[in-house]
PDB file of C-alpha atoms (C1' of nucleotides) in Angstrom:
ATOM      1  CA  MET Q   1       0.000   0.000   0.000  1.00 81.00           C
ATOM      2  CA  LYS Q   2       3.017   2.254   0.472  1.00 91.00           C
ATOM      3  CA  LEU Q   3       6.204   2.334  -1.556  1.00 95.00           C
ATOM      4  CA  ASN Q   4       9.396   1.257   0.164  1.00 97.00           C
ATOM      5  CA  ASP Q   5      12.612   3.273  -0.069  1.00 97.00           C
ATOM      6  CA  ASP Q   6      13.979   1.546  -3.140  1.00 98.00           C
ATOM      7  CA  GLU Q   7      10.704   1.858  -5.016  1.00 98.00           C
ATOM      8  CA  MET Q   8      10.317   5.491  -4.067  1.00 97.00           C
ATOM      9  CA  HIS Q   9      13.880   6.191  -5.067  1.00 97.00           C
ATOM     10  CA  LEU Q  10      13.397   4.610  -8.474  1.00 98.00           C
ATOM     11  CA  TRP Q  11      10.126   6.423  -8.997  1.00 98.00           C
ATOM     12  CA  HIS Q  12      11.615   9.832  -8.285  1.00 97.00           C
ATOM     13  CA  ALA Q  13      14.653   9.145 -10.445  1.00 97.00           C
ATOM     14  CA  TRP Q  14      12.422   7.871 -13.239  1.00 98.00           C
ATOM     15  CA  LYS Q  15      10.150  10.870 -13.172  1.00 97.00           C
ATOM     16  CA  ARG Q  16      13.000  13.326 -13.121  1.00 96.00           C
ATOM     17  CA  ALA Q  17      14.983  11.600 -15.869  1.00 98.00           C
ATOM     18  CA  SER Q  18      11.941  11.272 -18.126  1.00 98.00           C
ATOM     19  CA  ASP Q  19      11.095  14.939 -17.807  1.00 97.00           C
ATOM     20  CA  VAL Q  20      14.628  16.196 -18.110  1.00 97.00           C
ATOM     21  CA  VAL Q  21      15.588  14.195 -21.173  1.00 98.00           C
ATOM     22  CA  ARG Q  22      12.368  14.987 -22.995  1.00 98.00           C
ATOM     23  CA  SER Q  23      12.531  18.694 -22.300  1.00 97.00           C
ATOM     24  CA  ARG Q  24      16.235  19.014 -23.135  1.00 97.00           C
ATOM     25  CA  ILE Q  25      15.887  17.312 -26.493  1.00 98.00           C
ATOM     26  CA  ALA Q  26      12.723  19.236 -27.287  1.00 98.00           C
ATOM     27  CA  GLN Q  27      14.430  22.481 -26.408  1.00 97.00           C
ATOM     28  CA  ASP Q  28      17.418  21.832 -28.663  1.00 98.00           C
ATOM     29  CA  LEU Q  29      15.113  20.949 -31.526  1.00 98.00           C
ATOM     30  CA  ALA Q  30      12.842  23.928 -31.063  1.00 98.00           C
ATOM     31  CA  ASP Q  31      15.728  26.354 -30.717  1.00 97.00           C
ATOM     32  CA  ALA Q  32      17.554  25.087 -33.774  1.00 97.00           C
ATOM     33  CA  VAL Q  33      14.795  24.427 -36.278  1.00 98.00           C
ATOM     34  CA  GLY Q  34      11.487  25.497 -34.752  1.00 98.00           C
ATOM     35  CA  LEU Q  35       9.983  22.034 -34.667  1.00 98.00           C
ATOM     36  CA  SER Q  36       8.248  20.550 -31.658  1.00 98.00           C
ATOM     37  CA  ASP Q  37       8.645  16.939 -30.675  1.00 98.00           C
ATOM     38  CA  PRO Q  38       5.282  15.947 -32.194  1.00 98.00           C
ATOM     39  CA  ASP Q  39       6.126  17.872 -35.365  1.00 98.00           C
ATOM     40  CA  PHE Q  40       9.341  15.923 -35.685  1.00 98.00           C
ATOM     41  CA  SER Q  41       7.672  12.577 -35.002  1.00 98.00           C
ATOM     42  CA  VAL Q  42       5.060  13.137 -37.667  1.00 98.00           C
ATOM     43  CA  LEU Q  43       7.526  14.329 -40.277  1.00 98.00           C
ATOM     44  CA  SER Q  44       9.849  11.413 -39.557  1.00 98.00           C
ATOM     45  CA  ARG Q  45       7.136   8.820 -39.928  1.00 98.00           C
ATOM     46  CA  VAL Q  46       5.733  10.241 -43.108  1.00 98.00           C
ATOM     47  CA  SER Q  47       9.187  10.594 -44.572  1.00 98.00           C
ATOM     48  CA  ASP Q  48      10.128   7.018 -43.626  1.00 97.00           C
ATOM     49  CA  ALA Q  49       6.984   5.866 -45.385  1.00 98.00           C
ATOM     50  CA  GLY Q  50       8.116   7.573 -48.572  1.00 97.00           C
ATOM     51  CA  GLY Q  51       6.508  10.958 -48.124  1.00 97.00           C
ATOM     52  CA  VAL Q  52       2.908   9.785 -48.176  1.00 98.00           C
ATOM     53  CA  LEU Q  53       0.949   7.860 -45.577  1.00 98.00           C
ATOM     54  CA  ARG Q  54      -2.682   7.292 -44.776  1.00 98.00           C
ATOM     55  CA  GLN Q  55      -3.711   9.211 -41.715  1.00 98.00           C
ATOM     56  CA  ASN Q  56      -5.084   6.163 -40.042  1.00 98.00           C
ATOM     57  CA  GLU Q  57      -1.852   4.225 -40.463  1.00 98.00           C
ATOM     58  CA  LEU Q  58       0.146   7.192 -39.291  1.00 98.00           C
ATOM     59  CA  ALA Q  59      -1.888   7.357 -36.100  1.00 98.00           C
ATOM     60  CA  ALA Q  60      -1.567   3.625 -35.511  1.00 97.00           C
ATOM     61  CA  SER Q  61       2.176   3.601 -36.095  1.00 97.00           C
ATOM     62  CA  MET Q  62       2.675   6.292 -33.502  1.00 97.00           C
ATOM     63  CA  ASP Q  63       0.151   4.963 -31.018  1.00 96.00           C
ATOM     64  CA  TRP Q  64      -1.817   8.186 -31.220  1.00 98.00           C
ATOM     65  CA  HIS Q  65      -5.548   8.657 -30.971  1.00 97.00           C
ATOM     66  CA  ARG Q  66      -7.304   9.915 -34.061  1.00 98.00           C
ATOM     67  CA  SER Q  67      -8.191  13.258 -32.583  1.00 98.00           C
ATOM     68  CA  ARG Q  68      -4.688  13.935 -31.400  1.00 98.00           C
ATOM     69  CA  LEU Q  69      -3.315  13.433 -34.876  1.00 98.00           C
ATOM     70  CA  SER Q  70      -6.135  15.417 -36.390  1.00 98.00           C
ATOM     71  CA  HIS Q  71      -5.358  18.443 -34.233  1.00 98.00           C
ATOM     72  CA  GLN Q  72      -1.644  18.077 -34.843  1.00 98.00           C
ATOM     73  CA  LEU Q  73      -2.051  17.835 -38.608  1.00 98.00           C
ATOM     74  CA  THR Q  74      -4.324  20.851 -38.661  1.00 98.00           C
ATOM     75  CA  ARG Q  75      -1.595  22.925 -37.051  1.00 98.00           C
ATOM     76  CA  MET Q  76       1.115  21.466 -39.267  1.00 98.00           C
ATOM     77  CA  GLU Q  77      -0.951  22.014 -42.369  1.00 98.00           C
ATOM     78  CA  GLU Q  78      -1.424  25.665 -41.421  1.00 97.00           C
ATOM     79  CA  ARG Q  79       2.330  26.002 -41.221  1.00 97.00           C
ATOM     80  CA  GLY Q  80       2.792  24.298 -44.563  1.00 97.00           C
ATOM     81  CA  LEU Q  81       4.689  21.275 -43.250  1.00 98.00           C
ATOM     82  CA  VAL Q  82       2.234  18.687 -44.533  1.00 98.00           C
ATOM     83  CA  GLN Q  83      -0.777  18.473 -46.770  1.00 98.00           C
ATOM     84  CA  ARG Q  84      -3.929  16.377 -46.506  1.00 98.00           C
ATOM     85  CA  ARG Q  85      -5.687  14.796 -49.413  1.00 97.00           C
ATOM     86  CA  THR Q  86      -8.950  12.861 -49.274  1.00 96.00           C
ATOM     87  CA  VAL Q  87      -8.782   9.475 -50.933  1.00 96.00           C
ATOM     88  CA  PRO Q  88     -11.231   6.563 -51.039  1.00 95.00           C
ATOM     89  CA  GLY Q  89     -11.380   5.102 -47.569  1.00 93.00           C
ATOM     90  CA  GLY Q  90      -9.665   7.895 -45.706  1.00 94.00           C
ATOM     91  CA  VAL Q  91      -7.144  10.700 -45.869  1.00 98.00           C
ATOM     92  CA  GLN Q  92      -3.593  10.775 -47.147  1.00 98.00           C
ATOM     93  CA  VAL Q  93      -0.912  12.829 -45.438  1.00 98.00           C
ATOM     94  CA  LEU Q  94       1.832  14.179 -47.675  1.00 98.00           C
ATOM     95  CA  ILE Q  95       5.031  15.856 -46.598  1.00 98.00           C
ATOM     96  CA  THR Q  96       5.568  19.166 -48.390  1.00 98.00           C
ATOM     97  CA  ALA Q  97       8.845  20.528 -49.735  1.00 98.00           C
ATOM     98  CA  SER Q  98       8.947  22.850 -46.767  1.00 98.00           C
ATOM     99  CA  GLY Q  99       8.252  19.968 -44.424  1.00 98.00           C
ATOM    100  CA  ARG Q 100      11.078  17.968 -45.932  1.00 98.00           C
ATOM    101  CA  ALA Q 101      13.447  20.904 -45.630  1.00 98.00           C
ATOM    102  CA  SER Q 102      12.570  21.271 -41.956  1.00 98.00           C
ATOM    103  CA  LEU Q 103      13.030  17.577 -41.365  1.00 98.00           C
ATOM    104  CA  ASP Q 104      16.391  17.555 -43.120  1.00 98.00           C
ATOM    105  CA  ALA Q 105      17.528  20.409 -40.938  1.00 98.00           C
ATOM    106  CA  ALA Q 106      16.181  18.709 -37.851  1.00 98.00           C
ATOM    107  CA  LEU Q 107      17.673  15.256 -38.306  1.00 98.00           C
ATOM    108  CA  PRO Q 108      21.283  16.017 -37.346  1.00 98.00           C
ATOM    109  CA  VAL Q 109      20.164  18.326 -34.543  1.00 98.00           C
ATOM    110  CA  HIS Q 110      17.930  15.625 -33.174  1.00 98.00           C
ATOM    111  CA  ALA Q 111      20.619  12.966 -33.378  1.00 98.00           C
ATOM    112  CA  ALA Q 112      23.083  15.236 -31.619  1.00 98.00           C
ATOM    113  CA  ALA Q 113      20.539  16.020 -28.913  1.00 98.00           C
ATOM    114  CA  VAL Q 114      19.752  12.348 -28.295  1.00 98.00           C
ATOM    115  CA  ARG Q 115      23.482  11.665 -27.999  1.00 98.00           C
ATOM    116  CA  LYS Q 116      24.146  14.589 -25.732  1.00 97.00           C
ATOM    117  CA  HIS Q 117      21.183  14.163 -23.422  1.00 98.00           C
ATOM    118  CA  LEU Q 118      20.756  10.406 -23.384  1.00 98.00           C
ATOM    119  CA  THR Q 119      23.035   7.887 -25.041  1.00 98.00           C
ATOM    120  CA  ASN Q 120      26.326   9.567 -24.162  1.00 97.00           C
ATOM    121  CA  LEU Q 121      25.307   9.461 -20.511  1.00 97.00           C
ATOM    122  CA  VAL Q 122      25.022   5.678 -20.598  1.00 98.00           C
ATOM    123  CA  PRO Q 123      28.167   3.528 -20.704  1.00 97.00           C
ATOM    124  CA  HIS Q 124      28.562   1.911 -24.122  1.00 96.00           C
ATOM    125  CA  ARG Q 125      28.357  -1.558 -22.706  1.00 97.00           C
ATOM    126  CA  ARG Q 126      25.078  -0.733 -20.990  1.00 97.00           C
ATOM    127  CA  LEU Q 127      23.224   0.566 -24.050  1.00 98.00           C
ATOM    128  CA  ARG Q 128      21.649  -2.714 -25.089  1.00 98.00           C
ATOM    129  CA  ALA Q 129      20.870  -3.852 -21.566  1.00 98.00           C
ATOM    130  CA  LEU Q 130      19.153  -0.608 -20.648  1.00 98.00           C
ATOM    131  CA  ALA Q 131      17.119  -0.659 -23.838  1.00 98.00           C
ATOM    132  CA  ALA Q 132      16.017  -4.199 -23.049  1.00 98.00           C
ATOM    133  CA  GLU Q 133      15.096  -3.212 -19.507  1.00 98.00           C
ATOM    134  CA  LEU Q 134      13.005  -0.302 -20.802  1.00 98.00           C
ATOM    135  CA  GLU Q 135      11.267  -2.533 -23.304  1.00 97.00           C
ATOM    136  CA  ARG Q 136      10.278  -4.886 -20.538  1.00 97.00           C
ATOM    137  CA  ILE Q 137       8.805  -1.954 -18.635  1.00 97.00           C
ATOM    138  CA  ALA Q 138       6.805  -0.659 -21.596  1.00 96.00           C
ATOM    139  CA  GLN Q 139       5.662  -4.078 -22.677  1.00 88.00           C
ATOM    140  CA  PRO Q 140       2.715  -5.219 -20.553  1.00 73.00           C
ATOM    141  CA  ASN Q 141      -0.807  -4.119 -21.235  1.00 67.00           C
ATOM    142  CA  GLY Q 142      -1.052  -3.290 -17.574  1.00 48.00           C
ATOM    143  CA  THR Q 143      -4.595  -2.088 -17.998  1.00 43.00           C
TER     144      THR Q 143
ATOM    145  CA  MET W   1      25.966  12.906 -36.967  1.00 81.00           C
ATOM    146  CA  LYS W   2      23.743   9.828 -37.169  1.00 91.00           C
ATOM    147  CA  LEU W   3      22.760   7.467 -34.406  1.00 95.00           C
ATOM    148  CA  ASN W   4      24.027   3.908 -34.588  1.00 97.00           C
ATOM    149  CA  ASP W   5      21.780   0.911 -34.023  1.00 97.00           C
ATOM    150  CA  ASP W   6      22.338   0.652 -30.292  1.00 98.00           C
ATOM    151  CA  GLU W   7      21.737   4.343 -29.745  1.00 98.00           C
ATOM    152  CA  MET W   8      18.629   4.319 -31.887  1.00 97.00           C
ATOM    153  CA  HIS W   9      17.343   1.261 -30.104  1.00 97.00           C
ATOM    154  CA  LEU W  10      17.828   2.855 -26.700  1.00 98.00           C
ATOM    155  CA  TRP W  11      16.236   6.081 -27.841  1.00 98.00           C
ATOM    156  CA  HIS W  12      13.107   4.360 -29.109  1.00 97.00           C
ATOM    157  CA  ALA W  13      12.807   2.213 -26.005  1.00 97.00           C
ATOM    158  CA  TRP W  14      13.340   5.248 -23.803  1.00 98.00           C
ATOM    159  CA  LYS W  15      10.706   7.321 -25.536  1.00 97.00           C
ATOM    160  CA  ARG W  16       8.158   4.555 -25.485  1.00 96.00           C
ATOM    161  CA  ALA W  17       8.756   3.617 -21.860  1.00 98.00           C
ATOM    162  CA  SER W  18       8.625   7.229 -20.694  1.00 98.00           C
ATOM    163  CA  ASP W  19       5.334   7.847 -22.426  1.00 97.00           C
ATOM    164  CA  VAL W  20       3.749   4.580 -21.453  1.00 97.00           C
ATOM    165  CA  VAL W  21       4.587   4.715 -17.767  1.00 98.00           C
ATOM    166  CA  ARG W  22       3.554   8.328 -17.406  1.00 98.00           C
ATOM    167  CA  SER W  23       0.258   7.870 -19.163  1.00 97.00           C
ATOM    168  CA  ARG W  24      -0.630   4.628 -17.370  1.00 97.00           C
ATOM    169  CA  ILE W  25      -0.047   6.072 -13.937  1.00 98.00           C
ATOM    170  CA  ALA W  26      -1.842   9.289 -14.834  1.00 98.00           C
ATOM    171  CA  GLN W  27      -4.778   7.317 -16.131  1.00 97.00           C
ATOM    172  CA  ASP W  28      -5.133   5.241 -12.983  1.00 98.00           C
ATOM    173  CA  LEU W  29      -4.990   8.356 -10.850  1.00 98.00           C
ATOM    174  CA  ALA W  30      -7.477  10.296 -12.940  1.00 98.00           C
ATOM    175  CA  ASP W  31      -9.913   7.394 -13.138  1.00 97.00           C
ATOM    176  CA  ALA W  32      -9.831   6.681  -9.412  1.00 97.00           C
ATOM    177  CA  VAL W  33      -9.750  10.125  -7.830  1.00 97.00           C
ATOM    178  CA  GLY W  34     -10.008  12.732 -10.571  1.00 97.00           C
ATOM    179  CA  LEU W  35      -6.573  14.200  -9.998  1.00 98.00           C
ATOM    180  CA  SER W  36      -4.065  14.929 -12.735  1.00 98.00           C
ATOM    181  CA  ASP W  37      -0.386  14.309 -12.305  1.00 98.00           C
ATOM    182  CA  PRO W  38       0.360  18.001 -11.680  1.00 98.00           C
ATOM    183  CA  ASP W  39      -2.520  18.166  -9.198  1.00 98.00           C
ATOM    184  CA  PHE W  40      -1.056  15.256  -7.293  1.00 98.00           C
ATOM    185  CA  SER W  41       2.465  16.689  -7.324  1.00 98.00           C
ATOM    186  CA  VAL W  42       1.335  20.003  -5.924  1.00 98.00           C
ATOM    187  CA  LEU W  43      -0.823  18.479  -3.225  1.00 98.00           C
ATOM    188  CA  SER W  44       1.955  16.099  -2.197  1.00 98.00           C
ATOM    189  CA  ARG W  45       4.531  18.844  -1.853  1.00 98.00           C
ATOM    190  CA  VAL W  46       2.304  21.151   0.101  1.00 98.00           C
ATOM    191  CA  SER W  47       1.210  18.347   2.355  1.00 98.00           C
ATOM    192  CA  ASP W  48       4.792  17.227   2.965  1.00 97.00           C
ATOM    193  CA  ALA W  49       5.624  20.778   3.939  1.00 98.00           C
ATOM    194  CA  GLY W  50       2.926  20.698   6.595  1.00 97.00           C
ATOM    195  CA  GLY W  51      -0.012  22.005   4.599  1.00 97.00           C
ATOM    196  CA  VAL W  52       1.397  25.456   3.905  1.00 98.00           C
ATOM    197  CA  LEU W  53       4.210  26.520   1.607  1.00 98.00           C
ATOM    198  CA  ARG W  54       5.331  29.724  -0.038  1.00 98.00           C
ATOM    199  CA  GLN W  55       4.535  29.678  -3.721  1.00 98.00           C
ATOM    200  CA  ASN W  56       8.082  30.503  -4.667  1.00 98.00           C
ATOM    201  CA  GLU W  57       9.498  27.615  -2.649  1.00 98.00           C
ATOM    202  CA  LEU W  58       6.886  25.297  -4.054  1.00 98.00           C
ATOM    203  CA  ALA W  59       7.915  26.194  -7.583  1.00 98.00           C
ATOM    204  CA  ALA W  60      11.601  25.775  -6.796  1.00 97.00           C
ATOM    205  CA  SER W  61      11.107  22.408  -5.103  1.00 97.00           C
ATOM    206  CA  MET W  62       9.310  21.069  -8.156  1.00 97.00           C
ATOM    207  CA  ASP W  63      11.586  22.685 -10.717  1.00 95.00           C
ATOM    208  CA  TRP W  64       8.642  24.548 -12.199  1.00 97.00           C
ATOM    209  CA  HIS W  65       8.591  27.990 -13.735  1.00 97.00           C
ATOM    210  CA  ARG W  66       6.602  30.613 -11.916  1.00 97.00           C
ATOM    211  CA  SER W  67       3.974  30.938 -14.592  1.00 98.00           C
ATOM    212  CA  ARG W  68       3.395  27.227 -14.789  1.00 98.00           C
ATOM    213  CA  LEU W  69       2.662  27.040 -11.092  1.00 98.00           C
ATOM    214  CA  SER W  70       0.561  30.162 -11.248  1.00 98.00           C
ATOM    215  CA  HIS W  71      -1.697  28.684 -13.929  1.00 98.00           C
ATOM    216  CA  GLN W  72      -1.868  25.353 -12.135  1.00 98.00           C
ATOM    217  CA  LEU W  73      -2.786  26.951  -8.804  1.00 98.00           C
ATOM    218  CA  THR W  74      -5.461  29.060 -10.452  1.00 98.00           C
ATOM    219  CA  ARG W  75      -7.135  25.903 -11.723  1.00 97.00           C
ATOM    220  CA  MET W  76      -6.700  24.083  -8.431  1.00 98.00           C
ATOM    221  CA  GLU W  77      -8.008  27.019  -6.458  1.00 97.00           C
ATOM    222  CA  GLU W  78     -11.113  27.104  -8.647  1.00 96.00           C
ATOM    223  CA  ARG W  79     -11.698  23.472  -7.787  1.00 96.00           C
ATOM    224  CA  GLY W  80     -11.183  24.124  -4.099  1.00 97.00           C
ATOM    225  CA  LEU W  81      -8.073  21.982  -3.704  1.00 98.00           C
ATOM    226  CA  VAL W  82      -5.823  24.758  -2.470  1.00 98.00           C
ATOM    227  CA  GLN W  83      -6.059  28.350  -1.313  1.00 98.00           C
ATOM    228  CA  ARG W  84      -3.721  31.283  -1.832  1.00 98.00           C
ATOM    229  CA  ARG W  85      -2.963  33.923   0.753  1.00 97.00           C
ATOM    230  CA  THR W  86      -0.816  37.003   0.242  1.00 96.00           C
ATOM    231  CA  VAL W  87       1.850  37.443   2.880  1.00 96.00           C
ATOM    232  CA  PRO W  88       4.781  39.874   3.154  1.00 95.00           C
ATOM    233  CA  GLY W  89       7.252  38.939   0.461  1.00 93.00           C
ATOM    234  CA  GLY W  90       5.055  36.618  -1.556  1.00 94.00           C
ATOM    235  CA  VAL W  91       2.131  34.227  -1.532  1.00 98.00           C
ATOM    236  CA  GLN W  92       1.364  31.272   0.669  1.00 98.00           C
ATOM    237  CA  VAL W  93      -0.281  28.155  -0.708  1.00 98.00           C
ATOM    238  CA  LEU W  94      -2.512  26.231   1.700  1.00 98.00           C
ATOM    239  CA  ILE W  95      -4.034  22.822   1.164  1.00 98.00           C
ATOM    240  CA  THR W  96      -7.772  22.814   1.848  1.00 98.00           C
ATOM    241  CA  ALA W  97      -9.763  20.124   3.628  1.00 98.00           C
ATOM    242  CA  SER W  98     -11.050  19.032   0.249  1.00 97.00           C
ATOM    243  CA  GLY W  99      -7.517  19.009  -1.125  1.00 98.00           C
ATOM    244  CA  ARG W 100      -6.346  16.853   1.749  1.00 98.00           C
ATOM    245  CA  ALA W 101      -9.229  14.451   1.258  1.00 98.00           C
ATOM    246  CA  SER W 102      -8.360  14.100  -2.431  1.00 98.00           C
ATOM    247  CA  LEU W 103      -4.716  13.546  -1.605  1.00 98.00           C
ATOM    248  CA  ASP W 104      -5.535  10.918   1.012  1.00 98.00           C
ATOM    249  CA  ALA W 105      -7.655   9.086  -1.523  1.00 98.00           C
ATOM    250  CA  ALA W 106      -4.954   9.420  -4.146  1.00 98.00           C
ATOM    251  CA  LEU W 107      -1.958   8.217  -2.155  1.00 98.00           C
ATOM    252  CA  PRO W 108      -2.691   4.492  -2.137  1.00 98.00           C
ATOM    253  CA  VAL W 109      -3.893   4.585  -5.729  1.00 98.00           C
ATOM    254  CA  HIS W 110      -0.710   6.326  -6.775  1.00 98.00           C
ATOM    255  CA  ALA W 111       1.508   3.903  -4.902  1.00 98.00           C
ATOM    256  CA  ALA W 112      -0.298   0.959  -6.444  1.00 98.00           C
ATOM    257  CA  ALA W 113       0.029   2.479  -9.904  1.00 98.00           C
ATOM    258  CA  VAL W 114       3.745   3.101  -9.519  1.00 98.00           C
ATOM    259  CA  ARG W 115       4.189  -0.505  -8.393  1.00 98.00           C
ATOM    260  CA  LYS W 116       2.063  -1.925 -11.160  1.00 97.00           C
ATOM    261  CA  HIS W 117       3.445   0.133 -14.012  1.00 98.00           C
ATOM    262  CA  LEU W 118       7.046   0.606 -12.972  1.00 98.00           C
ATOM    263  CA  THR W 119       8.706  -0.958  -9.967  1.00 98.00           C
ATOM    264  CA  ASN W 120       7.124  -4.391 -10.258  1.00 97.00           C
ATOM    265  CA  LEU W 121       8.442  -4.595 -13.802  1.00 97.00           C
ATOM    266  CA  VAL W 122      12.017  -4.236 -12.588  1.00 98.00           C
ATOM    267  CA  PRO W 123      13.743  -7.146 -10.799  1.00 97.00           C
ATOM    268  CA  HIS W 124      14.155  -6.361  -7.092  1.00 97.00           C
ATOM    269  CA  ARG W 125      17.908  -6.556  -7.294  1.00 97.00           C
ATOM    270  CA  ARG W 126      17.946  -4.037 -10.131  1.00 97.00           C
ATOM    271  CA  LEU W 127      15.928  -1.303  -8.409  1.00 98.00           C
ATOM    272  CA  ARG W 128      18.834   0.600  -6.906  1.00 98.00           C
ATOM    273  CA  ALA W 129      21.082   0.204  -9.918  1.00 98.00           C
ATOM    274  CA  LEU W 130      18.455   1.460 -12.337  1.00 98.00           C
ATOM    275  CA  ALA W 131      17.675   4.428 -10.117  1.00 98.00           C
ATOM    276  CA  ALA W 132      21.367   5.290 -10.009  1.00 98.00           C
ATOM    277  CA  GLU W 133      21.627   4.991 -13.771  1.00 98.00           C
ATOM    278  CA  LEU W 134      18.669   7.327 -14.222  1.00 98.00           C
ATOM    279  CA  GLU W 135      20.130   9.832 -11.818  1.00 97.00           C
ATOM    280  CA  ARG W 136      23.307   9.901 -13.821  1.00 97.00           C
ATOM    281  CA  ILE W 137      21.257  10.622 -16.937  1.00 97.00           C
ATOM    282  CA  ALA W 138      19.287  13.448 -15.338  1.00 96.00           C
ATOM    283  CA  GLN W 139      22.288  14.945 -13.636  1.00 87.00           C
ATOM    284  CA  PRO W 140      24.246  17.095 -16.088  1.00 73.00           C
ATOM    285  CA  ASN W 141      23.279  20.614 -16.911  1.00 67.00           C
ATOM    286  CA  GLY W 142      23.600  19.650 -20.522  1.00 48.00           C
ATOM    287  CA  THR W 143      22.578  23.115 -21.631  1.00 43.00           C
TER     288      THR W 143
ATOM    289  C1'  DA S   1      16.166  47.757  -9.780  1.00 68.64           C
ATOM    290  C1'  DA S   2      15.118  43.001  -8.457  1.00 68.64           C
ATOM    291  C1'  DA S   3      12.166  39.316  -6.983  1.00 68.64           C
ATOM    292  C1'  DG S   4       7.611  37.329  -6.813  1.00 68.64           C
ATOM    293  C1'  DA S   5       3.554  36.632  -9.274  1.00 68.64           C
ATOM    294  C1'  DT S   6       0.058  37.136 -12.965  1.00 68.64           C
ATOM    295  C1'  DT S   7      -1.692  37.222 -17.607  1.00 68.64           C
ATOM    296  C1'  DG S   8      -2.705  36.102 -22.519  1.00 68.64           C
ATOM    297  C1'  DA S   9      -1.496  33.715 -26.482  1.00 68.64           C
ATOM    298  C1'  DA S  10      -0.090  29.652 -28.839  1.00 68.64           C
ATOM    299  C1'  DG S  11       0.805  24.999 -28.989  1.00 68.64           C
ATOM    300  C1'  DG S  12      -0.186  20.304 -27.122  1.00 68.64           C
ATOM    301  C1'  DT S  13      -3.285  16.325 -25.220  1.00 68.64           C
ATOM    302  C1'  DT S  14      -7.565  14.056 -23.904  1.00 68.64           C
ATOM    303  C1'  DC S  15     -12.382  13.255 -23.909  1.00 68.64           C
ATOM    304  C1'  DA S  16     -16.953  13.094 -25.686  1.00 68.64           C
ATOM    305  C1'  DA S  17     -19.835  14.276 -29.348  1.00 68.64           C
ATOM    306  C1'  DT S  18     -20.423  14.619 -34.109  1.00 68.64           C
ATOM    307  C1'  DC S  19     -19.887  14.111 -39.028  1.00 68.64           C
ATOM    308  C1'  DT S  20     -18.827  11.497 -43.060  1.00 68.64           C
ATOM    309  C1'  DT S  21     -18.258   7.748 -45.902  1.00 68.64           C
ATOM    310  C1'  DA S  22     -17.473   2.897 -47.102  1.00 68.64           C
TER     311       DA S  22
ATOM    312  C1'  DT X   1     -23.508  -0.043 -39.066  1.00 68.64           C
ATOM    313  C1'  DA X   2     -18.771   0.650 -38.492  1.00 68.64           C
ATOM    314  C1'  DA X   3     -14.485   2.898 -39.474  1.00 68.64           C
ATOM    315  C1'  DG X   4     -12.159   7.192 -40.433  1.00 68.64           C
ATOM    316  C1'  DA X   5     -11.935  11.829 -39.263  1.00 68.64           C
ATOM    317  C1'  DT X   6     -13.213  16.318 -37.232  1.00 68.64           C
ATOM    318  C1'  DT X   7     -14.629  19.494 -33.672  1.00 68.64           C
ATOM    319  C1'  DG X   8     -15.014  21.992 -29.232  1.00 68.64           C
ATOM    320  C1'  DA X   9     -14.124  22.101 -24.471  1.00 68.64           C
ATOM    321  C1'  DA X  10     -11.062  21.499 -20.657  1.00 68.64           C
ATOM    322  C1'  DC X  11      -6.700  21.004 -19.015  1.00 68.64           C
ATOM    323  C1'  DC X  12      -1.560  21.507 -19.405  1.00 68.64           C
ATOM    324  C1'  DT X  13       3.024  23.900 -20.710  1.00 68.64           C
ATOM    325  C1'  DT X  14       5.920  27.545 -22.460  1.00 68.64           C
ATOM    326  C1'  DC X  15       7.009  32.125 -23.650  1.00 68.64           C
ATOM    327  C1'  DA X  16       6.986  37.002 -23.433  1.00 68.64           C
ATOM    328  C1'  DA X  17       4.962  40.888 -21.416  1.00 68.64           C
ATOM    329  C1'  DT X  18       3.222  42.945 -17.434  1.00 68.64           C
ATOM    330  C1'  DC X  19       2.190  44.038 -12.700  1.00 68.64           C
ATOM    331  C1'  DT X  20       3.366  44.335  -7.850  1.00 68.64           C
ATOM    332  C1'  DT X  21       6.080  44.612  -3.974  1.00 68.64           C
ATOM    333  C1'  DT X  22      10.401  45.048  -1.565  1.00 68.64           C
TER     334       DT X  22
END
DNA sequence: AAAGATTGAAGGTTCAATCTTA
DNA sequence: TAAGATTGAACCTTCAATCTTT
């Protein structure tokens, strides 16, 4: 019913590390290229899919709810980063030239930020083990 | 300039685990007692401080910007969870009876959620080591 | 001036309700 | 009907500008 010292310690460390790493990487990205974390995620996925992706598949691949993606795409479309096109059975999301330019600028910044704020702070020989440990934590459908 | 496989793997696992754990715990808390994560954090801190805390110290102890806390307290005050009182040199935040009742209801739910979605998914003998690893990651002022 | 606090705007997330189309 | 998508409201976070008090 109450957490013991070790559990509490891990919880606090977890919370702090999650927040700190996310905000540091987001800050570097925003400062350098004016993209938010969600902006970058969307552009990356669409680009990886070849520049076009059905909205429904995009949402599923990112584990996002429909409405979340809908709001996000509305904002990104207003900024000219992506374009929506209605097709039979749904909506296609296309990356624009401007969106691709932003992504290209963001990629090295993002990689550098992940290195600086996460992977470089973990000993090389621990990289795989920590990743595996995190996957075990994220795995269960604990609901 | 580009992440290698191990770095990429860790990054993806990290992002997923961070999101999943945060949202699962937040969901349990919201479903059971109607408190958000920030609500719970504020109530916990104020309660730990004896039920009263200067707003400035509260912000500092949570690593929050002034405006973030100000907005949060405005919402919480409207819901009757806390009360603000101007004192020489600043503002005092007081937990209300209703706020304390919500916190009391939330504490066991929160502990159970942290166990279920985080600490129980880590082998007992790894608890301290993982916490230490996370502290090392959160440590540097990487800015 | 400096520190504490507030405000409004813009972006982000979630939920429930709605609309549209296969 | 069911799946895909949108919308509006409420809450959260950040930033820049402002206000207040010491």
